Amino acid sequence: MYFDTHAHYDDEAFDADRDATLASMPDRGISLIVNPGCNLTSSRTALELSRRYPFVYAAVGVHPHDAEGMKEGDLDTLRELASQERVVAIGEIGLDYYYDRSPRQVQKERFREQMALAAELNLPVIIHDREAHEDCLNIVREFKNVRGVYHCYSGSLEQAKVLVRLGWYLSFTGAVTYKNARRAHEVISWMPGDRLMLETDSPYLTPVPHRGKRNDSGYLHLIAETAASLRGVCAEEIAAMTLENGKRFFGIS
C-alpha cells in the first residue's frame, strides 16, 4: 500500500468525479493521502475532504502564488484551521521565482510568517521551492525548530545533502519518470531511505506513460517503480519504506 503525501483533490480538475476518484483509492493500492491547501479556500476544502475520507489528511497554508492576496486576519484564520483535527502540516508554503505571481519580497514575508506559525503549533511544513533554492534554504535555516519536507524536490544533490543533515525530508513526483530527470535520479539514488517520500501532486505531473492526462494517486506506483530501479530494490520495499516515512513525518499512527 502507498502513501501519496501530496495531492490536490480540492482542484477543479476533480469537480466532475472527485468522490468517485477518492472512493476508488483503497482498491488502487492507496492507504493514505495528504491534501495540502494553497490558500484559505482550498485549505478549508482539504479539511472537509479529510473529514469525509478516513484515509485523507489535510495540510493548510498559502502558496507563494497567493502570497500577495493574504490580508490582515488571514494568518489568524490559518491558525484556527491548523488547530483542527486531521490537519497534519502547514503547507504548501515557500517561494516560486519561476512564475513570480507575487512579488518576491512578499513571498518571503508570507513564507516566514507561516514558518513561525508552524513553530508555534509544532507542526511540520510542506515546502514549495521553484527556482528559489538559495532564498528558500536561507529561510529554512532561520527556523531551526521547524521540520519539513521539500515537495517535488528539484534542487541539487549538494542542497539535498544539506537538507538531510538538517533533518529534512525530500519528496518526489511523476517528474522522475521524465527524460530530463537526471538531477532527481541522482538525489534518489544517494539519499538515506528514511528521508524519502513519494507524491503525485495530482492533478499535475502525471507520470509516464500517462503524461498529458489528469493525474491521481493511483499512478503513484509508477513513481515508486522508478525510485526502486534507481535504488536497486523492489517497488514493494519502496512502498513500505515511504509509507512508514510519511506516517512518521506527519504523526499518523
PDB file of C-alpha atoms in Angstrom, residues 20-196:
ATOM      1  CA  ALA A  20     -15.718   8.563  -7.159  1.00  0.00           C
ATOM      2  CA  THR A  21     -11.986   9.101  -7.648  1.00  0.00           C
ATOM      3  CA  LEU A  22     -11.243   9.276  -3.935  1.00  0.00           C
ATOM      4  CA  ALA A  23     -13.520   6.341  -3.123  1.00  0.00           C
ATOM      5  CA  SER A  24     -11.555   4.184  -5.582  1.00  0.00           C
ATOM      6  CA  MET A  25      -8.192   4.766  -3.943  1.00  0.00           C
ATOM      7  CA  PRO A  26      -8.108   1.914  -1.372  1.00  0.00           C
ATOM      8  CA  ASP A  27      -8.801  -0.576  -4.171  1.00  0.00           C
ATOM      9  CA  ARG A  28      -5.994   1.004  -6.213  1.00  0.00           C
ATOM     10  CA  GLY A  29      -3.409   0.462  -3.512  1.00  0.00           C
ATOM     11  CA  ILE A  30      -3.513   3.822  -1.753  1.00  0.00           C
ATOM     12  CA  SER A  31      -3.737   3.720   2.036  1.00  0.00           C
ATOM     13  CA  LEU A  32      -3.112   7.397   2.902  1.00  0.00           C
ATOM     14  CA  ILE A  33      -3.260  10.806   1.191  1.00  0.00           C
ATOM     15  CA  VAL A  34      -2.319  14.298   2.392  1.00  0.00           C
ATOM     16  CA  ASN A  35      -4.170  17.116   0.625  1.00  0.00           C
ATOM     17  CA  PRO A  36      -2.358  20.457   1.096  1.00  0.00           C
ATOM     18  CA  GLY A  37      -4.020  23.841   0.803  1.00  0.00           C
ATOM     19  CA  CYS A  38      -2.811  26.671  -1.437  1.00  0.00           C
ATOM     20  CA  ASN A  39      -4.983  29.451   0.048  1.00  0.00           C
ATOM     21  CA  LEU A  40      -7.683  29.712   2.694  1.00  0.00           C
ATOM     22  CA  THR A  41     -10.424  28.403   0.394  1.00  0.00           C
ATOM     23  CA  SER A  42      -8.523  25.314  -0.704  1.00  0.00           C
ATOM     24  CA  SER A  43      -7.306  24.739   2.860  1.00  0.00           C
ATOM     25  CA  ARG A  44     -10.917  24.628   4.037  1.00  0.00           C
ATOM     26  CA  THR A  45     -11.783  22.196   1.238  1.00  0.00           C
ATOM     27  CA  ALA A  46      -8.820  19.998   2.166  1.00  0.00           C
ATOM     28  CA  LEU A  47     -10.099  19.894   5.740  1.00  0.00           C
ATOM     29  CA  GLU A  48     -13.604  18.982   4.550  1.00  0.00           C
ATOM     30  CA  LEU A  49     -12.219  16.133   2.437  1.00  0.00           C
ATOM     31  CA  SER A  50     -10.214  14.830   5.391  1.00  0.00           C
ATOM     32  CA  ARG A  51     -13.395  14.634   7.436  1.00  0.00           C
ATOM     33  CA  ARG A  52     -15.203  12.660   4.712  1.00  0.00           C
ATOM     34  CA  TYR A  53     -12.497  10.125   3.911  1.00  0.00           C
ATOM     35  CA  PRO A  54     -10.686   8.306   6.737  1.00  0.00           C
ATOM     36  CA  PHE A  55      -7.521   7.891   4.643  1.00  0.00           C
ATOM     37  CA  VAL A  56      -7.263  11.609   3.729  1.00  0.00           C
ATOM     38  CA  TYR A  57      -5.482  14.151   5.929  1.00  0.00           C
ATOM     39  CA  ALA A  58      -5.178  17.898   5.387  1.00  0.00           C
ATOM     40  CA  ALA A  59      -2.435  20.494   5.379  1.00  0.00           C
ATOM     41  CA  VAL A  60      -3.320  24.179   5.442  1.00  0.00           C
ATOM     42  CA  GLY A  61      -1.323  27.063   4.056  1.00  0.00           C
ATOM     43  CA  VAL A  62      -0.914  29.820   1.495  1.00  0.00           C
ATOM     44  CA  HIS A  63       1.115  29.040  -1.623  1.00  0.00           C
ATOM     45  CA  PRO A  64       3.609  31.660  -2.862  1.00  0.00           C
ATOM     46  CA  HIS A  65       1.356  32.300  -5.882  1.00  0.00           C
ATOM     47  CA  ASP A  66      -1.286  33.546  -3.433  1.00  0.00           C
ATOM     48  CA  ALA A  67       1.068  35.368  -1.063  1.00  0.00           C
ATOM     49  CA  GLU A  68       0.150  38.844  -2.287  1.00  0.00           C
ATOM     50  CA  GLY A  69      -3.537  38.130  -1.683  1.00  0.00           C
ATOM     51  CA  MET A  70      -3.075  37.495   2.044  1.00  0.00           C
ATOM     52  CA  LYS A  71      -4.704  40.210   4.109  1.00  0.00           C
ATOM     53  CA  GLU A  72      -4.883  41.194   7.754  1.00  0.00           C
ATOM     54  CA  GLY A  73      -6.504  38.449   9.777  1.00  0.00           C
ATOM     55  CA  ASP A  74      -5.718  35.643   7.327  1.00  0.00           C
ATOM     56  CA  LEU A  75      -2.886  34.317   9.474  1.00  0.00           C
ATOM     57  CA  ASP A  76      -5.288  34.067  12.420  1.00  0.00           C
ATOM     58  CA  THR A  77      -7.730  32.157  10.210  1.00  0.00           C
ATOM     59  CA  LEU A  78      -4.912  29.846   9.169  1.00  0.00           C
ATOM     60  CA  ARG A  79      -4.008  29.295  12.822  1.00  0.00           C
ATOM     61  CA  GLU A  80      -7.615  28.324  13.549  1.00  0.00           C
ATOM     62  CA  LEU A  81      -7.711  25.902  10.605  1.00  0.00           C
ATOM     63  CA  ALA A  82      -4.358  24.397  11.567  1.00  0.00           C
ATOM     64  CA  SER A  83      -5.660  23.647  15.045  1.00  0.00           C
ATOM     65  CA  GLN A  84      -8.419  21.369  13.730  1.00  0.00           C
ATOM     66  CA  GLU A  85      -8.278  17.584  13.949  1.00  0.00           C
ATOM     67  CA  ARG A  86      -6.879  15.846  10.841  1.00  0.00           C
ATOM     68  CA  VAL A  87      -4.633  18.782   9.948  1.00  0.00           C
ATOM     69  CA  VAL A  88      -1.118  17.363   9.957  1.00  0.00           C
ATOM     70  CA  ALA A  89       1.048  20.151   8.470  1.00  0.00           C
ATOM     71  CA  ILE A  90       1.334  23.749   7.319  1.00  0.00           C
ATOM     72  CA  GLY A  91       1.534  23.820   3.541  1.00  0.00           C
ATOM     73  CA  GLU A  92       2.111  24.230   0.916  1.00  0.00           C
ATOM     74  CA  ILE A  93       4.259  27.261   1.560  1.00  0.00           C
ATOM     75  CA  GLY A  94       7.511  28.608   0.171  1.00  0.00           C
ATOM     76  CA  LEU A  95       8.890  30.553  -2.784  1.00  0.00           C
ATOM     77  CA  ASP A  96       8.250  30.449  -6.528  1.00  0.00           C
ATOM     78  CA  TYR A  97      10.607  32.547  -8.650  1.00  0.00           C
ATOM     79  CA  TYR A  98       9.633  30.753 -11.869  1.00  0.00           C
ATOM     80  CA  TYR A  99       6.173  32.293 -12.226  1.00  0.00           C
ATOM     81  CA  ASP A 100       6.683  35.224  -9.802  1.00  0.00           C
ATOM     82  CA  ARG A 101       2.927  35.652  -9.364  1.00  0.00           C
ATOM     83  CA  SER A 102       3.560  37.514  -6.107  1.00  0.00           C
ATOM     84  CA  PRO A 103       6.438  39.964  -5.542  1.00  0.00           C
ATOM     85  CA  ARG A 104       9.454  38.119  -4.173  1.00  0.00           C
ATOM     86  CA  GLN A 105       9.697  40.200  -1.016  1.00  0.00           C
ATOM     87  CA  VAL A 106       6.025  39.498  -0.258  1.00  0.00           C
ATOM     88  CA  GLN A 107       6.592  35.790  -0.881  1.00  0.00           C
ATOM     89  CA  LYS A 108       9.441  35.786   1.634  1.00  0.00           C
ATOM     90  CA  GLU A 109       7.409  37.659   4.243  1.00  0.00           C
ATOM     91  CA  ARG A 110       4.462  35.263   3.969  1.00  0.00           C
ATOM     92  CA  PHE A 111       6.797  32.275   3.997  1.00  0.00           C
ATOM     93  CA  ARG A 112       8.428  33.464   7.223  1.00  0.00           C
ATOM     94  CA  GLU A 113       5.039  34.149   8.838  1.00  0.00           C
ATOM     95  CA  GLN A 114       3.857  30.629   8.092  1.00  0.00           C
ATOM     96  CA  MET A 115       7.128  29.062   9.236  1.00  0.00           C
ATOM     97  CA  ALA A 116       6.670  30.929  12.517  1.00  0.00           C
ATOM     98  CA  LEU A 117       3.106  29.605  12.736  1.00  0.00           C
ATOM     99  CA  ALA A 118       4.377  26.053  12.239  1.00  0.00           C
ATOM    100  CA  ALA A 119       6.897  26.584  15.037  1.00  0.00           C
ATOM    101  CA  GLU A 120       4.153  27.948  17.291  1.00  0.00           C
ATOM    102  CA  LEU A 121       1.851  24.985  16.620  1.00  0.00           C
ATOM    103  CA  ASN A 122       4.619  22.356  16.477  1.00  0.00           C
ATOM    104  CA  LEU A 123       3.546  21.241  13.005  1.00  0.00           C
ATOM    105  CA  PRO A 124       5.784  20.187  10.112  1.00  0.00           C
ATOM    106  CA  VAL A 125       5.792  22.179   6.886  1.00  0.00           C
ATOM    107  CA  ILE A 126       5.421  21.278   3.209  1.00  0.00           C
ATOM    108  CA  ILE A 127       7.755  23.433   1.118  1.00  0.00           C
ATOM    109  CA  HIS A 128       7.263  24.634  -2.454  1.00  0.00           C
ATOM    110  CA  ASP A 129      10.607  25.754  -3.885  1.00  0.00           C
ATOM    111  CA  ARG A 130      10.776  26.576  -7.585  1.00  0.00           C
ATOM    112  CA  GLU A 131      13.831  28.386  -8.923  1.00  0.00           C
ATOM    113  CA  ALA A 132      14.335  29.869  -5.439  1.00  0.00           C
ATOM    114  CA  HIS A 133      16.729  27.364  -3.898  1.00  0.00           C
ATOM    115  CA  GLU A 134      19.122  29.739  -2.126  1.00  0.00           C
ATOM    116  CA  ASP A 135      16.490  32.048  -0.614  1.00  0.00           C
ATOM    117  CA  CYS A 136      14.301  29.124   0.392  1.00  0.00           C
ATOM    118  CA  LEU A 137      17.146  27.330   2.154  1.00  0.00           C
ATOM    119  CA  ASN A 138      18.195  30.531   3.933  1.00  0.00           C
ATOM    120  CA  ILE A 139      14.688  30.954   5.368  1.00  0.00           C
ATOM    121  CA  VAL A 140      14.510  27.283   6.346  1.00  0.00           C
ATOM    122  CA  ARG A 141      17.756  27.751   8.279  1.00  0.00           C
ATOM    123  CA  GLU A 142      16.234  30.674  10.212  1.00  0.00           C
ATOM    124  CA  PHE A 143      13.705  28.297  11.797  1.00  0.00           C
ATOM    125  CA  LYS A 144      15.823  25.613  13.416  1.00  0.00           C
ATOM    126  CA  ASN A 145      12.890  24.125  15.350  1.00  0.00           C
ATOM    127  CA  VAL A 146      10.700  23.609  12.267  1.00  0.00           C
ATOM    128  CA  ARG A 147      10.904  20.294  10.441  1.00  0.00           C
ATOM    129  CA  GLY A 148       9.614  19.772   6.968  1.00  0.00           C
ATOM    130  CA  VAL A 149       9.577  18.197   3.542  1.00  0.00           C
ATOM    131  CA  TYR A 150      10.544  19.718   0.211  1.00  0.00           C
ATOM    132  CA  HIS A 151       7.707  18.681  -2.074  1.00  0.00           C
ATOM    133  CA  CYS A 152       8.533  17.865  -5.718  1.00  0.00           C
ATOM    134  CA  TYR A 153      12.217  18.253  -4.905  1.00  0.00           C
ATOM    135  CA  SER A 154      14.062  19.972  -7.754  1.00  0.00           C
ATOM    136  CA  GLY A 155      17.303  21.082  -6.127  1.00  0.00           C
ATOM    137  CA  SER A 156      20.839  19.802  -6.497  1.00  0.00           C
ATOM    138  CA  LEU A 157      22.486  16.841  -4.804  1.00  0.00           C
ATOM    139  CA  GLU A 158      24.560  19.307  -2.773  1.00  0.00           C
ATOM    140  CA  GLN A 159      21.433  21.046  -1.464  1.00  0.00           C
ATOM    141  CA  ALA A 160      19.825  17.674  -0.752  1.00  0.00           C
ATOM    142  CA  LYS A 161      22.789  16.745   1.431  1.00  0.00           C
ATOM    143  CA  VAL A 162      22.422  19.997   3.376  1.00  0.00           C
ATOM    144  CA  LEU A 163      18.694  19.436   3.912  1.00  0.00           C
ATOM    145  CA  VAL A 164      19.138  15.837   5.030  1.00  0.00           C
ATOM    146  CA  ARG A 165      21.805  16.956   7.512  1.00  0.00           C
ATOM    147  CA  LEU A 166      19.236  19.432   8.858  1.00  0.00           C
ATOM    148  CA  GLY A 167      16.796  16.545   9.350  1.00  0.00           C
ATOM    149  CA  TRP A 168      14.502  17.373   6.438  1.00  0.00           C
ATOM    150  CA  TYR A 169      12.679  15.031   4.067  1.00  0.00           C
ATOM    151  CA  LEU A 170      12.563  15.142   0.260  1.00  0.00           C
ATOM    152  CA  SER A 171       9.544  14.094  -1.800  1.00  0.00           C
ATOM    153  CA  PHE A 172       9.398  13.162  -5.474  1.00  0.00           C
ATOM    154  CA  THR A 173       6.641  13.226  -8.109  1.00  0.00           C
ATOM    155  CA  GLY A 174       5.919  11.742 -11.514  1.00  0.00           C
ATOM    156  CA  ALA A 175       8.533  14.138 -12.892  1.00  0.00           C
ATOM    157  CA  VAL A 176      11.107  11.456 -12.002  1.00  0.00           C
ATOM    158  CA  THR A 177       9.750   9.397 -14.918  1.00  0.00           C
ATOM    159  CA  TYR A 178      10.552  12.156 -17.439  1.00  0.00           C
ATOM    160  CA  LYS A 179      13.618  12.141 -19.684  1.00  0.00           C
ATOM    161  CA  ASN A 180      15.088  15.311 -18.127  1.00  0.00           C
ATOM    162  CA  ALA A 181      15.046  13.948 -14.546  1.00  0.00           C
ATOM    163  CA  ARG A 182      18.774  13.263 -14.242  1.00  0.00           C
ATOM    164  CA  ARG A 183      19.232  15.511 -11.199  1.00  0.00           C
ATOM    165  CA  ALA A 184      16.309  13.951  -9.320  1.00  0.00           C
ATOM    166  CA  HIS A 185      17.621  10.482 -10.159  1.00  0.00           C
ATOM    167  CA  GLU A 186      20.991  11.404  -8.672  1.00  0.00           C
ATOM    168  CA  VAL A 187      19.355  12.528  -5.427  1.00  0.00           C
ATOM    169  CA  ILE A 188      17.053   9.492  -5.144  1.00  0.00           C
ATOM    170  CA  SER A 189      19.983   7.132  -5.714  1.00  0.00           C
ATOM    171  CA  TRP A 190      22.018   8.820  -2.985  1.00  0.00           C
ATOM    172  CA  MET A 191      19.613   9.773  -0.249  1.00  0.00           C
ATOM    173  CA  PRO A 192      19.046   7.909   3.031  1.00  0.00           C
ATOM    174  CA  GLY A 193      15.927   5.777   2.761  1.00  0.00           C
ATOM    175  CA  ASP A 194      14.395   7.163   5.939  1.00  0.00           C
ATOM    176  CA  ARG A 195      14.153  10.666   4.398  1.00  0.00           C
ATOM    177  CA  LEU A 196      12.423   9.693   1.138  1.00  0.00           C
TER     178      LEU A 196
END
